[in-house]
Coordinates of C-alpha atoms in Angstrom, one line a residue:
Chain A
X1318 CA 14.9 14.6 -42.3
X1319 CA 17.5 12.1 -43.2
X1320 CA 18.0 8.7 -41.0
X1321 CA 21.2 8.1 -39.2
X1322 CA 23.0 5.1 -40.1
X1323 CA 23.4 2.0 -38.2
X1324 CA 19.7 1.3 -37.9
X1325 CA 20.0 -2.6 -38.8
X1326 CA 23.1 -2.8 -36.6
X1327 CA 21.9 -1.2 -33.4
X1328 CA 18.6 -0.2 -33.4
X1329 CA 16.3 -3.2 -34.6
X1330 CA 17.8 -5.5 -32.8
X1331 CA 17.5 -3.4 -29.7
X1332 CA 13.2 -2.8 -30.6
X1333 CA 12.6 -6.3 -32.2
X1334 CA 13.9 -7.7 -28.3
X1335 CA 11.3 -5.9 -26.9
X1336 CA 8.6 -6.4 -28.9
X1337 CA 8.2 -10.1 -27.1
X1338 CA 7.9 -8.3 -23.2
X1339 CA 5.4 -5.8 -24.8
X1340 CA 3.1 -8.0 -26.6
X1341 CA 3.0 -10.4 -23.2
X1342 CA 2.8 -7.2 -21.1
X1343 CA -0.4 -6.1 -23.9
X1344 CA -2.6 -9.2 -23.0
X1345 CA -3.2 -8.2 -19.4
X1346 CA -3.0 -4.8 -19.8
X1347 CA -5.9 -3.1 -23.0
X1348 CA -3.8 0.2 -21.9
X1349 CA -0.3 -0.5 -22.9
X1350 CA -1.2 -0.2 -26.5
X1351 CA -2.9 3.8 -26.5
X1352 CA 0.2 4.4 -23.9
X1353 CA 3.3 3.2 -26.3
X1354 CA 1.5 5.1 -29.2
X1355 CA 2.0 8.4 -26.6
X1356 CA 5.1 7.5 -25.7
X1357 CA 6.3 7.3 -29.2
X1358 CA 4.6 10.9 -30.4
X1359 CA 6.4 12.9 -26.8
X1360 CA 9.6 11.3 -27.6
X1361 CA 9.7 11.9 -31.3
X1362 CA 8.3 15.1 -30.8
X1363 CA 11.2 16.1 -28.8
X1364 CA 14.0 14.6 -30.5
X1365 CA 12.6 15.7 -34.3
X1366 CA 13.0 19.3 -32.2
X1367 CA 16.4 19.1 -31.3
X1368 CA 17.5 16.9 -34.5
X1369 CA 16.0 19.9 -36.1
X1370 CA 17.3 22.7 -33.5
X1371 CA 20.7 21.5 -34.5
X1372 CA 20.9 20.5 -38.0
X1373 CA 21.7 16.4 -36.9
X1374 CA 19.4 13.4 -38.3
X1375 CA 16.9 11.5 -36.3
X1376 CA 17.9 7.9 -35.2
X1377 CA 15.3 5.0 -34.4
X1378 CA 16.8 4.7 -31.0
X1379 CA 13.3 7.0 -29.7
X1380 CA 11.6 4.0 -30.0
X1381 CA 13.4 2.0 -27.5
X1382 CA 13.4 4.4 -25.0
X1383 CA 9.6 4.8 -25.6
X1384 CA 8.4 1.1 -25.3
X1385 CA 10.8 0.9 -22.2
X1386 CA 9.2 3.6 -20.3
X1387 CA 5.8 2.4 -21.6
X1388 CA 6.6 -1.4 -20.7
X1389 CA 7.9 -0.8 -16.8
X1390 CA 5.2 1.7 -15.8
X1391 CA 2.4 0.4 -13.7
X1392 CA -1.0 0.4 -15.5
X1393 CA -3.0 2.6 -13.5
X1394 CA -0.4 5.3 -14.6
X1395 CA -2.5 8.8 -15.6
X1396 CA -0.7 9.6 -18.6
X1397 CA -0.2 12.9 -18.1
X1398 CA 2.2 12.2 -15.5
X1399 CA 3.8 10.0 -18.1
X1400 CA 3.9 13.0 -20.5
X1401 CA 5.6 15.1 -17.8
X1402 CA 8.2 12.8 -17.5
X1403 CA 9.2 11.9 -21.2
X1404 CA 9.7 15.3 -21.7
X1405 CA 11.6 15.8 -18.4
X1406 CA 13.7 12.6 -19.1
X1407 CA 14.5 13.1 -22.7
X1408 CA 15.1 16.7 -23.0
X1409 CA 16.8 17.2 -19.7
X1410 CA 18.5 13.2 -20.2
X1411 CA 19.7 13.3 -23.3
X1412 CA 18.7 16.1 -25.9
X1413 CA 20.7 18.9 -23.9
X1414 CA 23.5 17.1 -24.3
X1415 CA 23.3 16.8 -27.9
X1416 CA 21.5 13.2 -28.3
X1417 CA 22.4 9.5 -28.2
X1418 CA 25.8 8.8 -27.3
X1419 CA 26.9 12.3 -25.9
X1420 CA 24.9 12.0 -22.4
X1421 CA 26.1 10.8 -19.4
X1422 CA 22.8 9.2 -18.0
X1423 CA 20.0 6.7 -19.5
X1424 CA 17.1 8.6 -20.7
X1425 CA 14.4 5.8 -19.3
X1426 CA 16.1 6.0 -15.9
X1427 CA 15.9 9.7 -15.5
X1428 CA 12.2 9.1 -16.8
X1429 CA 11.4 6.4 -14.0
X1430 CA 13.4 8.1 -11.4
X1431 CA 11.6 11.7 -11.6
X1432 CA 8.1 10.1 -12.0
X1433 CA 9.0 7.8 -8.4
X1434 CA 10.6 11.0 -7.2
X1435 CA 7.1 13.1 -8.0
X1436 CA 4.4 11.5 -8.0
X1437 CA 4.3 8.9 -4.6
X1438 CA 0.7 7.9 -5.3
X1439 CA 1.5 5.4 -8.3
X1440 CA 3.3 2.2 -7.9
X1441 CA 5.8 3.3 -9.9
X1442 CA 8.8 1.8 -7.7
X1443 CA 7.2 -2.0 -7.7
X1444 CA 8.2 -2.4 -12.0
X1445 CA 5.7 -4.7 -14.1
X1446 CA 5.9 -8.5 -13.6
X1447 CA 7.4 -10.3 -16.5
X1448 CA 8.2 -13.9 -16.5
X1449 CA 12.2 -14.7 -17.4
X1450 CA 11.4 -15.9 -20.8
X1451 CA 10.2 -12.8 -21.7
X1452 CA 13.6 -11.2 -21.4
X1453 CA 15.4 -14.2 -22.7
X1454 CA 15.7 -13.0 -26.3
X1455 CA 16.9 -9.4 -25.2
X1456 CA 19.7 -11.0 -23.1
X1457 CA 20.7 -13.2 -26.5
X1458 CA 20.5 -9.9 -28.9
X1459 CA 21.8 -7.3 -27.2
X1460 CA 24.8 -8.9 -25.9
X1461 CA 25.5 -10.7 -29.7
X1462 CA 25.1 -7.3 -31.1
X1463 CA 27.0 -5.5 -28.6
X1464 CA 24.4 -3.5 -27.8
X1465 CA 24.9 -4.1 -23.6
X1466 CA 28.7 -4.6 -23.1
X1467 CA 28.9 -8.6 -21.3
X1468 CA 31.7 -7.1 -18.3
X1469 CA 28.1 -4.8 -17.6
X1470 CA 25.6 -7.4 -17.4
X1471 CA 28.0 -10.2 -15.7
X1472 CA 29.0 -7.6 -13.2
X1473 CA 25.3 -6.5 -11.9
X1474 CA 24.0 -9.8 -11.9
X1475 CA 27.5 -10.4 -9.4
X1476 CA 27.1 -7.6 -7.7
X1477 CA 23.1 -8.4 -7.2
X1478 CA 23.2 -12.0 -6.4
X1479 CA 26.5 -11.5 -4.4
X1480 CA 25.0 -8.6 -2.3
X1481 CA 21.8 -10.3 -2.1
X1482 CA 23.2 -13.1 -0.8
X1483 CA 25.2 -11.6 2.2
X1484 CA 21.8 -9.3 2.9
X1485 CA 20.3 -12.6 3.9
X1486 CA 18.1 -12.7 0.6
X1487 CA 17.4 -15.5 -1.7
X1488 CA 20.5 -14.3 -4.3
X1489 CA 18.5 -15.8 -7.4
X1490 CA 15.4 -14.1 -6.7
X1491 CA 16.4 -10.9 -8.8
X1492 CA 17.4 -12.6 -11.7
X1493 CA 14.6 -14.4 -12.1
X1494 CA 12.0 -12.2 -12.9
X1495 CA 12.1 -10.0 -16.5
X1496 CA 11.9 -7.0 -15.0
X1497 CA 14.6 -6.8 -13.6
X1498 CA 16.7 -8.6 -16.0
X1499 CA 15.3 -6.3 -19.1
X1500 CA 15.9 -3.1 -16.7
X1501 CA 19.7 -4.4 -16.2
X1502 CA 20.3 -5.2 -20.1
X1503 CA 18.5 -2.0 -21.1
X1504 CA 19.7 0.1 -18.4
X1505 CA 22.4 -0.4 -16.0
X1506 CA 24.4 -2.2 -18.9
X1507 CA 23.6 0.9 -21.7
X1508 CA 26.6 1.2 -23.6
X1509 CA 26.5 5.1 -23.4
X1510 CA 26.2 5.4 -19.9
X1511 CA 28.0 2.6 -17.9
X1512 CA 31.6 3.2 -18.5
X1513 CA 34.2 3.0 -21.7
X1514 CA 36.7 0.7 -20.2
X1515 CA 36.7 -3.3 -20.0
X1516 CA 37.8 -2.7 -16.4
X1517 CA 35.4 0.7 -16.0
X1518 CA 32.4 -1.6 -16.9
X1519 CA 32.6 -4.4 -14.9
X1520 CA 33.5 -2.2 -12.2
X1521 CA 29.6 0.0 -13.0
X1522 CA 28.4 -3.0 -12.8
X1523 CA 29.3 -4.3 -9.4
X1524 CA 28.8 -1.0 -8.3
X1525 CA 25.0 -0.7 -9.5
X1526 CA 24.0 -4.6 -8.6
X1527 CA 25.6 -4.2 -5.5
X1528 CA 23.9 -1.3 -4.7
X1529 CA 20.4 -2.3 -5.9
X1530 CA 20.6 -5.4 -4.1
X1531 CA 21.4 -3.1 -0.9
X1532 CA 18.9 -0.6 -2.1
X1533 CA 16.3 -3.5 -2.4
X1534 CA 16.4 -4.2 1.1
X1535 CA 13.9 -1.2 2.0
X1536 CA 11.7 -0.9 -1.4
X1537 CA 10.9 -3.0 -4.6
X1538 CA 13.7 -4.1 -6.4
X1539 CA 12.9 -3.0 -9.7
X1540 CA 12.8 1.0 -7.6
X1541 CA 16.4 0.1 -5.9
X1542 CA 17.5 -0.9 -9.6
X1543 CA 16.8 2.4 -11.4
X1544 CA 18.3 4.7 -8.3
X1545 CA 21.4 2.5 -8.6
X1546 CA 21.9 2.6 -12.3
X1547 CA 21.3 6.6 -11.9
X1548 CA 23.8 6.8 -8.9
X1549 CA 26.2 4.4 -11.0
X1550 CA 25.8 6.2 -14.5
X1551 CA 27.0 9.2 -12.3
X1552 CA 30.0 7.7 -11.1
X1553 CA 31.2 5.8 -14.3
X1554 CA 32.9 9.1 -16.0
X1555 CA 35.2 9.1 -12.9
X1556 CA 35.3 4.7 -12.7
X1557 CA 36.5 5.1 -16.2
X1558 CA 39.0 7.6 -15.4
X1559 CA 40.6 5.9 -13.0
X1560 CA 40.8 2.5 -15.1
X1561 CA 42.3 4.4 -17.4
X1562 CA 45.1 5.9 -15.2
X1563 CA 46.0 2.5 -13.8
X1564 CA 46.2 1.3 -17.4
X1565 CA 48.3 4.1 -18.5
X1566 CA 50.4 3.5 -14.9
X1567 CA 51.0 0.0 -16.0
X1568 CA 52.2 0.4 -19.2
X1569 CA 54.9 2.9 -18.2
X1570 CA 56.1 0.3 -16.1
X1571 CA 56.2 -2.1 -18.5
X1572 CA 58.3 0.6 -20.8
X1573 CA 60.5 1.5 -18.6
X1574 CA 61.4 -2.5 -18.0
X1575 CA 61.8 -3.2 -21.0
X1576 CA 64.1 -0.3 -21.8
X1577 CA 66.2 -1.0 -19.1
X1578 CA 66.1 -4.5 -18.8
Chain B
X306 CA 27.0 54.8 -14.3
X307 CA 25.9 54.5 -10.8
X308 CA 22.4 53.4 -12.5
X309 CA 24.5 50.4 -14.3
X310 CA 26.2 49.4 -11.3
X311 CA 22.7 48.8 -10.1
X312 CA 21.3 47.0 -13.4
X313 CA 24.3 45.1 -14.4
X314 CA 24.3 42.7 -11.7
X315 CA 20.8 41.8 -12.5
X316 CA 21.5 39.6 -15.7
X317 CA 24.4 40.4 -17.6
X318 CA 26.4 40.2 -14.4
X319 CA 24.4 38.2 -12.0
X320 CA 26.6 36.9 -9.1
X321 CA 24.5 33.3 -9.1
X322 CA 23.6 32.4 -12.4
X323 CA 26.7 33.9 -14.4
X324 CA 29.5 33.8 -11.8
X325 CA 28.2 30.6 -9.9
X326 CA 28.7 32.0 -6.6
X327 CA 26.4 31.5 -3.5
X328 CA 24.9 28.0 -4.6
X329 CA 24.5 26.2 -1.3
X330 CA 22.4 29.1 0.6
X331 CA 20.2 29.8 -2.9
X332 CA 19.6 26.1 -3.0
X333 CA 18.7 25.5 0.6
X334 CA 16.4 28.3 1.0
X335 CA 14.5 28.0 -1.9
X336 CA 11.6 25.5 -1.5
X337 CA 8.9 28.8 -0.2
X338 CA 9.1 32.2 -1.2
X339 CA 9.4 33.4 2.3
X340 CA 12.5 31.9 3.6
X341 CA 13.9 32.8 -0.1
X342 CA 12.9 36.6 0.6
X343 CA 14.3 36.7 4.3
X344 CA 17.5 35.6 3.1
X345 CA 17.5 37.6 0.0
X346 CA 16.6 40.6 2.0
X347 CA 19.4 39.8 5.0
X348 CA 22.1 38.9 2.4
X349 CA 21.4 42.3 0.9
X350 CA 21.8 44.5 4.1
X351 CA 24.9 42.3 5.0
X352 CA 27.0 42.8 1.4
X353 CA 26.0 46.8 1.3
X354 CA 26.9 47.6 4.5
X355 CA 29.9 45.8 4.9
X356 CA 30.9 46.6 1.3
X357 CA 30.6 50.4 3.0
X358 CA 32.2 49.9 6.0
X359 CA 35.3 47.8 3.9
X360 CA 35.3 51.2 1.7
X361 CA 35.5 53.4 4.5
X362 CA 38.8 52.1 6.0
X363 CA 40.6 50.4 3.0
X364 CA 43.3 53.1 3.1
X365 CA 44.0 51.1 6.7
X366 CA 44.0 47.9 6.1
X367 CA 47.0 46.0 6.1
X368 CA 47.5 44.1 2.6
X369 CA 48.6 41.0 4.4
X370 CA 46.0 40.7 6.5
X371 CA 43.6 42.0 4.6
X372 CA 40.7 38.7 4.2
X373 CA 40.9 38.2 8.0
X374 CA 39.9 41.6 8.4
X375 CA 37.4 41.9 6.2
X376 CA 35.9 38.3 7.5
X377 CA 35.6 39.6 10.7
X378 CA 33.3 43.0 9.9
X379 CA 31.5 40.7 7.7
X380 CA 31.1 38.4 10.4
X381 CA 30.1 40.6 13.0
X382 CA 27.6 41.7 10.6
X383 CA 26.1 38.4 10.3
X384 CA 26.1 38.2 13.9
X385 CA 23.6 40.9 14.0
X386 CA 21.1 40.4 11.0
X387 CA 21.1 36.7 12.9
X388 CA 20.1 38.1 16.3
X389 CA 18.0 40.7 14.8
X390 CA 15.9 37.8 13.0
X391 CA 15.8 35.5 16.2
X392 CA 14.8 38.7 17.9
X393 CA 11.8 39.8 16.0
X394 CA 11.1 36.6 13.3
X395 CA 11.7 34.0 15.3
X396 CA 9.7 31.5 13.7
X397 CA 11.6 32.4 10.3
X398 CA 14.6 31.8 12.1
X399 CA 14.4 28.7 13.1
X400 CA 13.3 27.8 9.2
X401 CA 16.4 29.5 7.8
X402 CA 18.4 27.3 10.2
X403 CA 22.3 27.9 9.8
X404 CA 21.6 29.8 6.8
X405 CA 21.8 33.2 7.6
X406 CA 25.0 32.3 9.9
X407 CA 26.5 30.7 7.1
X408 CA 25.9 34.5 5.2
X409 CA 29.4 35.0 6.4
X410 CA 31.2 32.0 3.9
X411 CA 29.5 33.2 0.7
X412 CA 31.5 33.9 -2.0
X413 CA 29.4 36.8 -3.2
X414 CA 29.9 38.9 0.3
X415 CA 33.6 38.3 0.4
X416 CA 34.1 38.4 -3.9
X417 CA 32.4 42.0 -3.8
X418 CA 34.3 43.7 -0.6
X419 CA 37.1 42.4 -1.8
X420 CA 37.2 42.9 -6.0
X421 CA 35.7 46.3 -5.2
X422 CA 35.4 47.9 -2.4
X423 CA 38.7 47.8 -1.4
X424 CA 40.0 49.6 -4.5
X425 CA 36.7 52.3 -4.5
X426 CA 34.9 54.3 -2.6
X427 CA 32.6 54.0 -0.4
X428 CA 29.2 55.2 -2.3
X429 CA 30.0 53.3 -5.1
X430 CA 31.0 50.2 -3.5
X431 CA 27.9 50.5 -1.3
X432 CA 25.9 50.9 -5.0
X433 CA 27.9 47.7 -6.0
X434 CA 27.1 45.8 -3.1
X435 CA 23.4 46.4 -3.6
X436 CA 22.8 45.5 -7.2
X437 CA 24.7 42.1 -6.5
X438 CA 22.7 41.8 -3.8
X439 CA 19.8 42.3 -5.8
X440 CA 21.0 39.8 -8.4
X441 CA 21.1 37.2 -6.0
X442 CA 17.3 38.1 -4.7
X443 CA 16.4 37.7 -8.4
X444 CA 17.5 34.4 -8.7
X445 CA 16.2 33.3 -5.3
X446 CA 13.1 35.0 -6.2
X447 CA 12.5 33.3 -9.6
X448 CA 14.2 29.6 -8.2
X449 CA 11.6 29.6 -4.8
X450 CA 8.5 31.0 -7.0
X451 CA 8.8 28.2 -9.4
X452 CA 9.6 25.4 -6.2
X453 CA 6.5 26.9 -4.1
X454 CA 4.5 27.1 -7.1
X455 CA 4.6 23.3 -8.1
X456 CA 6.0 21.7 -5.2
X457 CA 2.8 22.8 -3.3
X458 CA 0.9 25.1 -5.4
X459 CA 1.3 28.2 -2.7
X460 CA 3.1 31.6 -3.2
X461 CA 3.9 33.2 -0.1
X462 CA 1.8 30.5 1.9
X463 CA -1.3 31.5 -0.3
X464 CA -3.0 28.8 -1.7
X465 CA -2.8 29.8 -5.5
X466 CA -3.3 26.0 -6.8
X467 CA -5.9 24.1 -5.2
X468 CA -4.6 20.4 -4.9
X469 CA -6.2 17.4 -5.5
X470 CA -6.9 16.3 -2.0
X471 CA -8.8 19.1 -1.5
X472 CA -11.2 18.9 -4.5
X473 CA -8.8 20.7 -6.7
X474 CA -7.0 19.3 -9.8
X475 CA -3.6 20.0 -8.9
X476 CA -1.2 17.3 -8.1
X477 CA 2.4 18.5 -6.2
X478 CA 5.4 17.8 -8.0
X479 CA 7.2 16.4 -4.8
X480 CA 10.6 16.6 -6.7
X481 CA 10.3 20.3 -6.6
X482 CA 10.9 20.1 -2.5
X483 CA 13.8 18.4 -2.9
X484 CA 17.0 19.6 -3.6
X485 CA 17.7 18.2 -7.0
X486 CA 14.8 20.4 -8.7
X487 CA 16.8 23.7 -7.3
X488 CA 19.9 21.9 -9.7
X489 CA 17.9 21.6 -12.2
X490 CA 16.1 25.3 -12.4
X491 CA 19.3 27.3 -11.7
X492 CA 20.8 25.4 -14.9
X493 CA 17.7 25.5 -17.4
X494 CA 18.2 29.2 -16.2
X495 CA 21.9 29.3 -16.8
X496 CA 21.0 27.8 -20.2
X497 CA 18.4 30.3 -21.0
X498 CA 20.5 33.1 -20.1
X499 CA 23.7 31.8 -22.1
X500 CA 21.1 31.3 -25.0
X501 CA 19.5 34.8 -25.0
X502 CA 23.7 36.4 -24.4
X503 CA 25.9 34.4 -26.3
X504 CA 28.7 35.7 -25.4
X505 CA 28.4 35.2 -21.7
X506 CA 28.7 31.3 -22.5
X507 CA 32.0 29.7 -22.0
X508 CA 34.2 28.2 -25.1
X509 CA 33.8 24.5 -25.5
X510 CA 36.2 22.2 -23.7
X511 CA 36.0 19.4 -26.3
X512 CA 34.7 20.2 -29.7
X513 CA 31.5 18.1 -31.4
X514 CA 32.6 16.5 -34.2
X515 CA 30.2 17.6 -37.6
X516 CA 26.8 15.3 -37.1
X517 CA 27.1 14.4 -41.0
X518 CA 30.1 12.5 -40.6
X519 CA 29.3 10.4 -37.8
X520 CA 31.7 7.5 -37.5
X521 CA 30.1 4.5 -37.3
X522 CA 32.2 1.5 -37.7

């Protein structure tokens, strides 16, 4: 099975960012290693299957999606229940729609979302607890590489602090910890799912810091993140949309000026 | 003929999972296999009889006002299954809520009375009625069995499952009690139906470009 191109360009960087919050995370946690390793074989497993199902090549991109779920899962997480919701959040995320790039929410979020959704008795809302530095080298390479548009990122950590601070909460809090900040490089600011459009982006990103931050005021943060970025990712076809009608509006305008003026 | 009128709506026709209609009620009433069954049974007795009584006077009905008319017989038939179920299921009633009522806005009742049985007969519009009606059980059948199953391991209220507070080694999928999970088992079923019968799957809006020549710049 042949790979797809663009492996240096967008998927190293993306893996080789992580690798620092994984082999903290690994110290504290003897688990994390046998638990990537699973991640790895259900989410390969199902993509080789639909690469295969449909004739397409299989990208590296499994492997972030893999060490995400792996790295914000508590560690008392059975991992059958982990299994469960790979499958659920990669088949039903983004292999029905025909892979990377052609689905319209974040694999990892689905993943989180149905295993908070199911199964109440893990912690899987609270997120692992990752110092800042950790992240500090994702924030660097995704946004040089492109990987997590900068209107996306600038406009959660707004729309967090912003909302945090009217809420009455410290409005730095949330972007201090790594959790949080790798969950809104990886996640809310996903290239695929959080709108096409300068305007479109920042706007998905107000829109999912702000409502994490109102979110957060009844749960963990890290929880009130990943419902956000789901409700956003939902919304940014139709964010999008409407950028682009304003854009098209103006330039008709503009047109019709300068023809008549 | 009268036999396919009865087997078509089943799959190849089916009034939820081909023709989308009737969503809200099949999702609502889904999470045990009782409510599902009450409402299956009291949707079915609503479409075939007023599907009969349409038939019977659609030489008389006026063309103009021909919805209004046929809203109130199916109304007043709603009316009925719903004060024959307070009367002798109360209990069931009160968790079917303002579903069977709302019997009277789906779009399978008033699609069927009035695509056919304003234009037929009444036997075979009665026949018509029935196997859509049976169609939609199907689907509410299948969608509550799955729901019931792994939401809380029961079928009927019968403990099939034994969970894991009580010594089994089952643990409840609590997203199948909620809403979303109905979404998402009426599509994998759309999806397995349009992938067993082609040809009931709808053209592509946009077309995939070929995966060998993906542009990366």
């Amino acid at each position: 099975m042949m790979m797809r191109p663009g492996l240096f360009r967008d998927d190293l960087p993306a893996l080789l960012a992580l690798l620092i919050p994984v082999i903290w995370r690994a110290q504290g946690d003897p688990w994390l290693g046998p638990r990537l390793a699973l991640c790895l074989i259900v989410v390969f497993g199902w993509q080789a299957l639909f690469a295969r199902l449909r004739g397409q090549g299989l990208s590296l991109h499994g492997a972030a999606t893999a060490a995400l779920v792996a790295l914000f899962v508590p560690d008392t997480a059975p991992h059958w229940q982990l299994v469960i919701g790979l499958s659920f959040g990669v088949v039903l995320g983004e292999a029905v729609f025909g892979g990377r790039g052609r689905s319209f929410v974040q694999p990892v979020v689905l993943v989180l979302a149905f295993l908070i959704f199911s199964f109440a008795d893990q912690p899987y809302r609270a997120g692992p607890e990752l110092p800042l530095w950790t992240a500090l080298p994702a924030v660097v390479v995704l946004i040089a590489t492109g990987q997590a548009p900068v209107g996306t990122v600038l406009g959660a950590a707004a729309g967090l602090a912003g909302l945090s601070w009217l809420t009455g909460a410290d409005p730095l809090a949330p972007l201090m910890s790594g959790a949080l900040v790798l969950a809104v490089l990886y996640l809310t600011a996903d290239p695929v799912t959080s709108g096409a459009t300068a305007a479109g982006r920042w706007i998905c990103g107000l829109l999912a810091g702000g409502t994490a931050a109102l979110f957060a005021t009844a749960g963990p943060a890290f929880g009130a993140l990943v419902f956000a970025t789901l409700l956003t990712s939902v919304f940014a076809p139709l964010i999008d949309h409407l950028a682009l009608a304003v854009q098209v509006a103006r330039l008709r305008r503009r047109e019709r000026r300068l023809r008549h003026g | 003929m009268a036999l396919r009128q009865l087997s078509d709506p089943l799959i190849d026709k089916n009034p939820v999972a081909v023709h989308i209609l009737g969503i809200c009620s099949a999702l609502a009433v889904t999470t045990s296999m009782s409510t599902a069954l009450t409402m299956s049974v009291a949707l079915t007795v609503v479409v075939t009889l007023s599907a009969g009584i349409i038939s019977a006077i659609r030489a008389h009905i006026p063309g103009q006002i021909r919805i209004i008319v046929q809203l109130t017989i199916i109304a007043s038939l709603v009316i009925v299954a719903d004060q024959l179920l307070q009367a002798f299921a109360w209990e069931m009633s009160q968790r079917l809520t303002v579903f069977v009522s709302l019997i009277a806005t789906n779009c399978i009742v008033l699609g069927r009375t009035e695509a056919y049985a304003m234009h037929n007969p009444p036997v075979p519009s009665m026949i018509d009625a029935f196997g859509n009606g049976l169609g939609y059980s199907l689907v509410l059948m299948v969608v509550a069995a799955i729901r019931e199953l792994l939401g809380a391991g029961t079928l009927f209220g019968a403990q099939v499952l034994i969970p894991q507070a009580e010594g089994g080694w089952f643990v409840p999928l609590r997203l199948m009690l909620l809403a979303p999970s109905a979404f998402i088992i009426l599509g994998l079923m759309v999806w397995a139906l349009h992938a067993a019968r082609p040809r009931l799957a709808e053209a592509r809006e946009f077309a995939l470009r070929e995966s060998e020549k993906e542009a990366r710049p």
